[in-house]
Coordinates of C-alpha atoms and ligand atoms in Angstrom, one line a residue:
X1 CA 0.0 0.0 0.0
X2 CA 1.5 3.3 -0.9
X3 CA 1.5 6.6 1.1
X4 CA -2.3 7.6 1.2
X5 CA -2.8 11.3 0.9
X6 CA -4.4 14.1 3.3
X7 CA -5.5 17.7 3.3
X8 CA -2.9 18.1 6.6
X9 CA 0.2 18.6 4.3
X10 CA 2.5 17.4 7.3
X11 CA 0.9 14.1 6.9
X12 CA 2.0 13.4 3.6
X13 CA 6.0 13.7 3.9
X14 CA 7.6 10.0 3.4
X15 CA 9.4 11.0 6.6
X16 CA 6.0 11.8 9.0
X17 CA 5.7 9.4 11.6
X18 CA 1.7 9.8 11.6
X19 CA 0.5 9.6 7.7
X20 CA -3.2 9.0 6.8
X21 CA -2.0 5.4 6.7
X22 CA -1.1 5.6 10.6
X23 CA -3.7 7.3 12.4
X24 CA -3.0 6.5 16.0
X25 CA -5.1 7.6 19.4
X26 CA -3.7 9.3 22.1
X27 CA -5.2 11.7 24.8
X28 CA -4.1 15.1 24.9
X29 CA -4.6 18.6 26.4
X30 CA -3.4 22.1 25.5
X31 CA -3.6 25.0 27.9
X32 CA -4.2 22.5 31.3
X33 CA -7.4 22.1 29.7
X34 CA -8.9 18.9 30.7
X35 CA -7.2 15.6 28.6
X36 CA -9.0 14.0 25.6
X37 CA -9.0 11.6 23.1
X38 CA -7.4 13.0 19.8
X39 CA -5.7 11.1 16.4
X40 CA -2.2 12.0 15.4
X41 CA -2.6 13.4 12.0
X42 CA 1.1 14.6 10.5
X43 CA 2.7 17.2 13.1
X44 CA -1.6 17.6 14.4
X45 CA -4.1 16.7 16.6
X46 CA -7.6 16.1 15.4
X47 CA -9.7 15.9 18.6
X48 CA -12.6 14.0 18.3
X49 CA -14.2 15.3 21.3
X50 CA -14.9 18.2 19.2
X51 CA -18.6 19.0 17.9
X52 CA -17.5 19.8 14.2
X53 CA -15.9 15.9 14.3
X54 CA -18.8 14.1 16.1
X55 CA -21.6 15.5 13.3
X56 CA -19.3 13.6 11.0
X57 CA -18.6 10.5 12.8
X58 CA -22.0 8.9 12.7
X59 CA -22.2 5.8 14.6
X60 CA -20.3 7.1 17.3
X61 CA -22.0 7.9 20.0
X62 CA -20.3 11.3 22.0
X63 CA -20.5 9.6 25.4
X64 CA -17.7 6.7 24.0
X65 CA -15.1 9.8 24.9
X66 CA -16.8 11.5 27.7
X67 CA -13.6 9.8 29.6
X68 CA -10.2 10.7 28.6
X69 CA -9.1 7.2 27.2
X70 CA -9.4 4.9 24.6
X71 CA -11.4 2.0 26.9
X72 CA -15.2 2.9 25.8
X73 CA -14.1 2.9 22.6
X74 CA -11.9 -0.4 22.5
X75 CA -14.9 -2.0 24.0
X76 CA -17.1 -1.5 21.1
X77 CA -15.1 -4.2 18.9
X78 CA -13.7 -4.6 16.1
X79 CA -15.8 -3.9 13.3
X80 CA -16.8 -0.3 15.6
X81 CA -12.7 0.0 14.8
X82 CA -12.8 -0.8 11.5
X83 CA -15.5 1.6 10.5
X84 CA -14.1 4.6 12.4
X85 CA -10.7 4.2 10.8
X86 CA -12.3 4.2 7.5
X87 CA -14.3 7.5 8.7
X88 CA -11.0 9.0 9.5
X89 CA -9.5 8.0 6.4
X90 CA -12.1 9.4 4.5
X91 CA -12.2 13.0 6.4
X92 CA -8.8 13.6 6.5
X93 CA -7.7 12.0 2.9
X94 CA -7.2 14.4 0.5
X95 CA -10.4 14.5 -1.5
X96 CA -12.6 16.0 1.5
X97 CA -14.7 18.7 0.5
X98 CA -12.9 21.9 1.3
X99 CA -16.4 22.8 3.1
X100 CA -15.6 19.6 5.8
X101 CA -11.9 20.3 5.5
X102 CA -12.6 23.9 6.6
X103 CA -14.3 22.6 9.9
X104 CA -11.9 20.1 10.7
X105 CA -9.0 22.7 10.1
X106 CA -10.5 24.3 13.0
X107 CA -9.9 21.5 15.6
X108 CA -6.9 20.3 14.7
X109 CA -4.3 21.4 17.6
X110 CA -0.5 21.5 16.7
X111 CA 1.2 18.5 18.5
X112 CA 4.0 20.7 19.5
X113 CA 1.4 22.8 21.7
X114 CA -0.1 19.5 23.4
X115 CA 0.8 17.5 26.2
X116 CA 0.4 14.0 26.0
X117 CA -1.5 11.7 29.2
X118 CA -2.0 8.3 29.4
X119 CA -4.0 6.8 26.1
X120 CA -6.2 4.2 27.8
X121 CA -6.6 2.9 31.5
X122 CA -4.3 0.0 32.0
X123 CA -6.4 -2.0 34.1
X124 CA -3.7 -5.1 34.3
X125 CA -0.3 -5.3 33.5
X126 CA 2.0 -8.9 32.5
X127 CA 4.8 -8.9 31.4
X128 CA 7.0 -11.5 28.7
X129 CA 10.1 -12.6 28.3
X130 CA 10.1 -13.6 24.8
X131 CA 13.4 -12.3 23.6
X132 CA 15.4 -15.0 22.6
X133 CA 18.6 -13.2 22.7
X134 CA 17.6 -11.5 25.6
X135 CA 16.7 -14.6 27.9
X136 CA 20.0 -16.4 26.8
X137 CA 22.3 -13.4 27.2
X138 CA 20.6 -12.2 31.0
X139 CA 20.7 -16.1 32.0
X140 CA 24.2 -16.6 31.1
X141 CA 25.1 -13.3 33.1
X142 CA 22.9 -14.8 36.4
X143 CA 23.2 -18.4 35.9
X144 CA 26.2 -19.5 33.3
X145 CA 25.8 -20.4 29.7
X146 CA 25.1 -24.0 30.6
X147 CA 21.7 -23.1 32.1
X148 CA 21.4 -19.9 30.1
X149 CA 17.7 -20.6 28.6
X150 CA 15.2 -22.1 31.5
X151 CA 14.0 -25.5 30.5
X152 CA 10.7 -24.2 29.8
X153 CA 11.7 -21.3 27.6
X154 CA 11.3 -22.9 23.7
X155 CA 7.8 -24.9 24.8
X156 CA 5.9 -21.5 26.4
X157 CA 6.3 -17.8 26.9
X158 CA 7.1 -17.0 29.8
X159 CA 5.9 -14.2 32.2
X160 CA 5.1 -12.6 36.0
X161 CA 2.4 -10.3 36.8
X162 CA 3.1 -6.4 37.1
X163 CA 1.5 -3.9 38.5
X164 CA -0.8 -1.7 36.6
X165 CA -0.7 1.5 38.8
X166 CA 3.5 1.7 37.9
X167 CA 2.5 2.1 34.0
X168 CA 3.2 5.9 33.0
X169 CA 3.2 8.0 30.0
X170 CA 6.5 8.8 27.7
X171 CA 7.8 12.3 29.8
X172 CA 7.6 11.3 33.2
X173 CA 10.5 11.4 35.0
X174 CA 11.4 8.5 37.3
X175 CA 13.0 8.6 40.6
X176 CA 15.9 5.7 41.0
X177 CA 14.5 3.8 44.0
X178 CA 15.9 2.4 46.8
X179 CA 15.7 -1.2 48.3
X180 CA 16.9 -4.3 49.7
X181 CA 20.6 -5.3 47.8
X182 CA 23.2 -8.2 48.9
X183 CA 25.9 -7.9 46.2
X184 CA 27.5 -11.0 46.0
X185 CA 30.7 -9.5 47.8
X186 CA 28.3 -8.4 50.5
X187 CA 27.5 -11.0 53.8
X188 CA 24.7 -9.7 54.6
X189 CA 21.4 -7.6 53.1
X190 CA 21.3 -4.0 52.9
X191 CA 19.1 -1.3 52.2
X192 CA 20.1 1.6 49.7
X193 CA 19.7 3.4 46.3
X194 CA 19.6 1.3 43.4
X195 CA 23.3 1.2 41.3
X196 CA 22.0 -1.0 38.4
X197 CA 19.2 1.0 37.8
X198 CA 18.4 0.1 33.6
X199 CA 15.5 0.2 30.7
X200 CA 14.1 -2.6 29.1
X201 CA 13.1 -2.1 25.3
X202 CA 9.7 -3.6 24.9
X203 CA 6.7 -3.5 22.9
X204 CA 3.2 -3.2 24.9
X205 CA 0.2 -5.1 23.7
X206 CA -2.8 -3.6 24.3
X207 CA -5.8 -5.8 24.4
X208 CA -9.3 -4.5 22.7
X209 CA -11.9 -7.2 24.1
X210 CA -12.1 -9.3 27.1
X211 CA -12.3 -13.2 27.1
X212 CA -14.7 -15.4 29.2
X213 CA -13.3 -16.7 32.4
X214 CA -12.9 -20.4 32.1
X215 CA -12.4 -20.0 28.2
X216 CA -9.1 -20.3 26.9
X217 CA -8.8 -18.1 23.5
X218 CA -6.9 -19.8 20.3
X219 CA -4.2 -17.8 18.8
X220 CA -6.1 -16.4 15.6
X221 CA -9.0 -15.3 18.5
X222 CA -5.9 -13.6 20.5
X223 CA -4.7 -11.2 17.9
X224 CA -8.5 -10.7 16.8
X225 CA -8.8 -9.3 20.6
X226 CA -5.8 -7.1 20.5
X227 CA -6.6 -3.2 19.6
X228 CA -2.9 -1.9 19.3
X229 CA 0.9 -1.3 20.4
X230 CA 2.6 1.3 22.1
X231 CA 6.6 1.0 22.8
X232 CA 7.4 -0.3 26.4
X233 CA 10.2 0.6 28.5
X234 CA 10.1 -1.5 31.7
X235 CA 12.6 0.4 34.4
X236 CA 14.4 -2.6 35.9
X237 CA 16.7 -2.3 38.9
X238 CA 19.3 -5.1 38.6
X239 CA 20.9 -5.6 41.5
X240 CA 17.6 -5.6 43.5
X241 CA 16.0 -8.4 40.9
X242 CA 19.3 -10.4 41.3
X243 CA 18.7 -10.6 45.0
X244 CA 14.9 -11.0 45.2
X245 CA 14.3 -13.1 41.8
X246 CA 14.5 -16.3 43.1
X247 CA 12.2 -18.4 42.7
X248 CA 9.3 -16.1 42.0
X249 CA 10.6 -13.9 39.3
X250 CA 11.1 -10.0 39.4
X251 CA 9.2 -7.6 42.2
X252 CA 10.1 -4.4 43.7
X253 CA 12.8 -4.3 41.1
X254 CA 10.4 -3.9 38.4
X255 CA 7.4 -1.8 40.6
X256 CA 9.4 1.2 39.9
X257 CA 7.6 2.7 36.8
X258 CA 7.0 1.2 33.4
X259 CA 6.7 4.0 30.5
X260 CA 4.7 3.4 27.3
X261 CA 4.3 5.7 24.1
X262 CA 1.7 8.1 24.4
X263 CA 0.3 7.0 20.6
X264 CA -1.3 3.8 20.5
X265 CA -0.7 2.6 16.8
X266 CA -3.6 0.0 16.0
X267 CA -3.2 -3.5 14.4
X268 CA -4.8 -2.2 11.5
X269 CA -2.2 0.4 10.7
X270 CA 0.7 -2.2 11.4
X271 CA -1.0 -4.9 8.8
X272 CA 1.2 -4.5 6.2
X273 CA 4.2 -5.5 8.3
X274 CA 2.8 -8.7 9.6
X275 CA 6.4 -11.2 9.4
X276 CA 6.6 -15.1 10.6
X277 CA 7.9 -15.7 14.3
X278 CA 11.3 -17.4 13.9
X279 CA 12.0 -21.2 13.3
X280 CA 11.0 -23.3 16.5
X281 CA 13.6 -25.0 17.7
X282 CA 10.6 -27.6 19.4
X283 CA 7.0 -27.5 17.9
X284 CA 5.1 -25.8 20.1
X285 CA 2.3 -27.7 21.5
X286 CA -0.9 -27.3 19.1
X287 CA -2.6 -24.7 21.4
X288 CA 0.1 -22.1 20.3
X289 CA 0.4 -22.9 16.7
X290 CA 0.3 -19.6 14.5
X291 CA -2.2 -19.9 11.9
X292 CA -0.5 -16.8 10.1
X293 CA 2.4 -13.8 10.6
X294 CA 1.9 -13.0 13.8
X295 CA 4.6 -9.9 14.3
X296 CA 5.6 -7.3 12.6
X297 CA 8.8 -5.4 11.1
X298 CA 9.3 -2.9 13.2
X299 CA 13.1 -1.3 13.4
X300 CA 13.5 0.3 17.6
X301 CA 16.3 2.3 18.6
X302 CA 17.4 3.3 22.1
X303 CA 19.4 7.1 22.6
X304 CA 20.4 8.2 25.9
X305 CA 21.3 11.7 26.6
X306 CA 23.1 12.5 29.6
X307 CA 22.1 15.6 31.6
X308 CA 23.1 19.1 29.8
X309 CA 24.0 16.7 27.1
X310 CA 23.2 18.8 23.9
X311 CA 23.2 15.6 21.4
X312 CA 21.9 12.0 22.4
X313 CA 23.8 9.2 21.5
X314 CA 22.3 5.8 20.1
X315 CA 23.2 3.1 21.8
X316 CA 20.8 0.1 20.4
X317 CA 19.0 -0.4 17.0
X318 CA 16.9 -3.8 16.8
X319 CA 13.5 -5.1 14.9
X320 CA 10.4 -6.3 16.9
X321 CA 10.7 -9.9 14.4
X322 CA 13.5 -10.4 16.6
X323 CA 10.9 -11.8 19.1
X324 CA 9.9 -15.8 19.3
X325 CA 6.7 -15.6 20.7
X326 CA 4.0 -13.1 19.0
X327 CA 1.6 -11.2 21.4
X328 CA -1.3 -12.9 20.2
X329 CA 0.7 -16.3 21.2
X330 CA 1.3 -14.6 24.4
X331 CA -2.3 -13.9 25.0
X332 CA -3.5 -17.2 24.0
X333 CA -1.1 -18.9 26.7
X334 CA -1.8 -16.4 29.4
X335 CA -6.0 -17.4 29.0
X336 CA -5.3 -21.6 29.1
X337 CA -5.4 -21.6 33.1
X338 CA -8.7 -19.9 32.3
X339 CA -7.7 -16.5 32.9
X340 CA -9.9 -13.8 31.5
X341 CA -8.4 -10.8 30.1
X342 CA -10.1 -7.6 30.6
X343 CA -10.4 -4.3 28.2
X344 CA -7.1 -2.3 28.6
X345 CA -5.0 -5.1 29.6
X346 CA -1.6 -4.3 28.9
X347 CA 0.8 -7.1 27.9
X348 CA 4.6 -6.1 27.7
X349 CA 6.4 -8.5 25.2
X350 CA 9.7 -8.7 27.2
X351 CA 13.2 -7.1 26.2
X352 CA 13.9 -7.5 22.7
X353 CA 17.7 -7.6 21.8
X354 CA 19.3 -8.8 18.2
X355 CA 22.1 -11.2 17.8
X356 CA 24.7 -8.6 17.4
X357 CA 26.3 -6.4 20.4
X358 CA 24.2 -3.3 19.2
X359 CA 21.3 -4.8 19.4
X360 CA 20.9 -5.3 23.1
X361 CA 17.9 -3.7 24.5
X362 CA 19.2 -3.0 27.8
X363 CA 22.4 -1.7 29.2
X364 CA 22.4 -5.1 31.2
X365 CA 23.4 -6.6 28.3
X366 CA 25.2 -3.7 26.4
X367 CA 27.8 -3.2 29.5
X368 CA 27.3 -7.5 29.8
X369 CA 26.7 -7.0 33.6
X370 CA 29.1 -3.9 34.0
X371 CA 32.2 -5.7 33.3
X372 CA 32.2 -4.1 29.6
X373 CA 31.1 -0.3 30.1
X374 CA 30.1 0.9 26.1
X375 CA 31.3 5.1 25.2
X376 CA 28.6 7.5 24.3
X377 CA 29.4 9.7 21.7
X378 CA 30.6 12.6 24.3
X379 CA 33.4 10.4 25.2
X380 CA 31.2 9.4 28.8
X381 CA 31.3 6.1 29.3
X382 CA 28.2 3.6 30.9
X383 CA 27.5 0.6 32.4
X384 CA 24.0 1.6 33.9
X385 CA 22.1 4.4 33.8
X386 CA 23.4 7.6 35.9
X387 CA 21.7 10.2 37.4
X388 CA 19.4 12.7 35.2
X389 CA 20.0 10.5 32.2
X390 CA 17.2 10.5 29.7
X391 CA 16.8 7.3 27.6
X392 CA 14.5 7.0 24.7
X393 CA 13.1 4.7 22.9
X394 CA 12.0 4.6 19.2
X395 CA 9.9 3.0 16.6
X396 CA 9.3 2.9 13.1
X397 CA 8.4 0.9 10.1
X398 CA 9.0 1.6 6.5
X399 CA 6.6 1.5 4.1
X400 CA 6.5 2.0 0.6
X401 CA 6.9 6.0 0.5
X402 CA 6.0 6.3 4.2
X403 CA 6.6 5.7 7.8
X404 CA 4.7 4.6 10.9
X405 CA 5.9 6.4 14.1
X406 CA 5.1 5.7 17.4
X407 CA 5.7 8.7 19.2
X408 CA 8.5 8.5 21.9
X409 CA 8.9 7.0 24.7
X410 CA 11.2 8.9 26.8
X411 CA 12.1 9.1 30.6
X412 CA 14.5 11.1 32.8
X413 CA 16.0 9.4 35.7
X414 CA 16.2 11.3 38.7
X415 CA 18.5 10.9 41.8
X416 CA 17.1 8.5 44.7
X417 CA 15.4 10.6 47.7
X418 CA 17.9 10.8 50.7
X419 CA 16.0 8.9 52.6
X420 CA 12.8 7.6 51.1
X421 CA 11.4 6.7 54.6
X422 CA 12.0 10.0 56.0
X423 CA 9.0 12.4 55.1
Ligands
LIG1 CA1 10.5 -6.7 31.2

């Protein structure tokens, strides 16, 4: 599909990461006006709160955005979707009467003037591990090369359950916590600020429709559930998870704060870039079987920019095929215990890292543990992430004369409290 055209000239550069072909929902607010739901439209915002958009958007009742989020409206299904994207398509391509053109022009808000707030209520949060390169290079740092991959790691994806309430939105700063450490040089426990304090690059699965308690949902029924992606940076603190990890997985040192891109790019937008999940080394069992491409080309980058920086430095490029299980796979294991998952569940796909040294997606691996620290292009050198460094993550995927964005997902780190029990 080529570059489909609009009457917002931004939209139409090969470059824009929000064409006519991308259209993806956020929740804005200019002014400290009270947030709501708009659609990325080249360097705009076309707020579909607005009067002049609802008379055009029959079907759509105005109460599905009386909140500021995407819920109501996932709820309504897929074929509610559907038909609203074509709407938008059709309003904002460019052969729009100039008279509706004229109205819309008058609702669109420059991006540059809005701030971004959460896109939908994350009502759960899990969160994969379904990085191949990622699992094998973090187990051989924590447990040798021997015992690198868990046993179960080819046959299922594997996963723990976050916390919703740490999920923020791409510009909040986050403060490097504190908690219990007991280095391996250490004798005993200790409480203190976080030293290993790192990102995680991850993609975040949002899912559109709930399932039925007690019914487990086949893989094609998965991805028919889920609504859209955002990018996914899950803070980790390293040397808190290597103490506390065993044997139930990652807890306070993942609590911290999660941050997701304030866009959320729908499934339909990414279809064109549907790609096969690598060669199984096992068949999966029949309950995970893909019936189709089931992830997508997507290239990510990682920059950090240390503070008064004036010029961020790259320090990770991978693709989102690098993955072995899909999110619809994910989704489809995560209901066989009988699980239901609700509207606005939010499933991160775990840290995705490429085969080669630059494509690690987390400084755990890029500085393998802190024994290797990797330069910026200042000069600096890191091994974890200092104080009032900002790291951001990116997204793209080419099409043919045009690009889907994802918006940012960027966080400053800010220096633990002196005393986080002292108030
Ligand atoms: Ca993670």
């Amino acid at each position: 599909m080529p570059l489909l055209k609009s009457w917002v000239e931004s939209a139409n550069s090969a470059q824009s990461p929000f064409p006519l072909n991308n259209l993806p929902y956020g929740v804005f607010s200019t002014n400290g006006q009270i947030p709501r739901c708009g659609v990325a439209i080249g360097d705009m915002i076309l707020d579909v709160t607005s009067p002049e958009f609802q008379k055009l958007a029959s079907g759509i009742s105005n109460s599905v955005f009386a909140e500021p989020t995407w819920n109501a409206f996932m709820k309504l299904g897929s074929k509610t979707w559907d038909a609203f994207r074509t709407t938008l398509q059709d309003i904002l391509g460019e052969s729009t009467s100039a008279d509706v053109q004229a109205k819309l022009a008058d609702v669109l808000v420059s991006q540059a003037s809005a701030t971004m707030h959460m896109p939908f209520d994350v009502v759960e949060y899990t969160d994969f591990y379904s990085g191949r390169h990622h699992a094998t290079n973090v187990g051989t740092m924590f447990r040798g090369a021997e015992n690198a991959l868990p046993p179960n790691w080819l046959h299922l994806p594997i996963a723990y359950n976050g916390r919703a309430s740490s999920i923020v939105v791409s510009g909040t700063e986050v403060r490097r916590p504190w908690g219990q450490l007991k280095p391996p040089t250490a004798e005993t426990p200790f409480f203190a600020p976080c030293k290993r304090f790192d990102i995680e690059l991850e993609f975040g699965t949002i899912v559109g429709q709930a399932s039925t308690m007690g019914e487990p949902v086949s893989v094609q029924e998965a991805d028919d559930m889920i609504f859209g992606y955002v990018l996914l940076n899950d803070w980790s603190a390293r040397d808190i998870q290597a103490w506390e990890y065993q044997p139930l997985g990652p807890f306070q040192a993942k609590a911290t704060a999660t941050t997701i891109s304030p866009w959320i790019v729908t499934k339909a937008a990414l279809e064109p870039f549907r790609t096969s999940t690598p060669e199984r080394e096992f068949l999966l069992l029949a309950y995970l079987e893909e019936p189709g491409p089931m992830l997508y080309d997507i290239d990510l980058e990682v920059s950090l920019l240390p503070d008064g920086g004036n010029k961020a430095s790259t320090i990770a490029q991978t693709n989102y095929n690098e993955l072995y299980y899909s999110a619809a796979q994910q989704l489809a294991h995560h209901t066989t215990s009988g699980c239901a998952m609700r509207v606005g569940d939010l499933l991160g796909s775990g840290t995705i890292s490429g085969p080669e040294k630059n494509n690690r997606g987390s400084l755990l691996e890029l500085s393998w543990g802190g024994k290797e620290p990797f330069k910026l292009e200042s000069g600096e050198e890191r091994s974890f992430i200092e104080d009032n460094d900002t790291l951001t993550l990116s997204a793209h995927c080419a099409g043919d004369g045009y690009t889907i964005g994802f918006g940012d997902c960027v966080g400053k780190v800010l220096p633990a409290l002196d005393d986080p029990y002292k108030r």
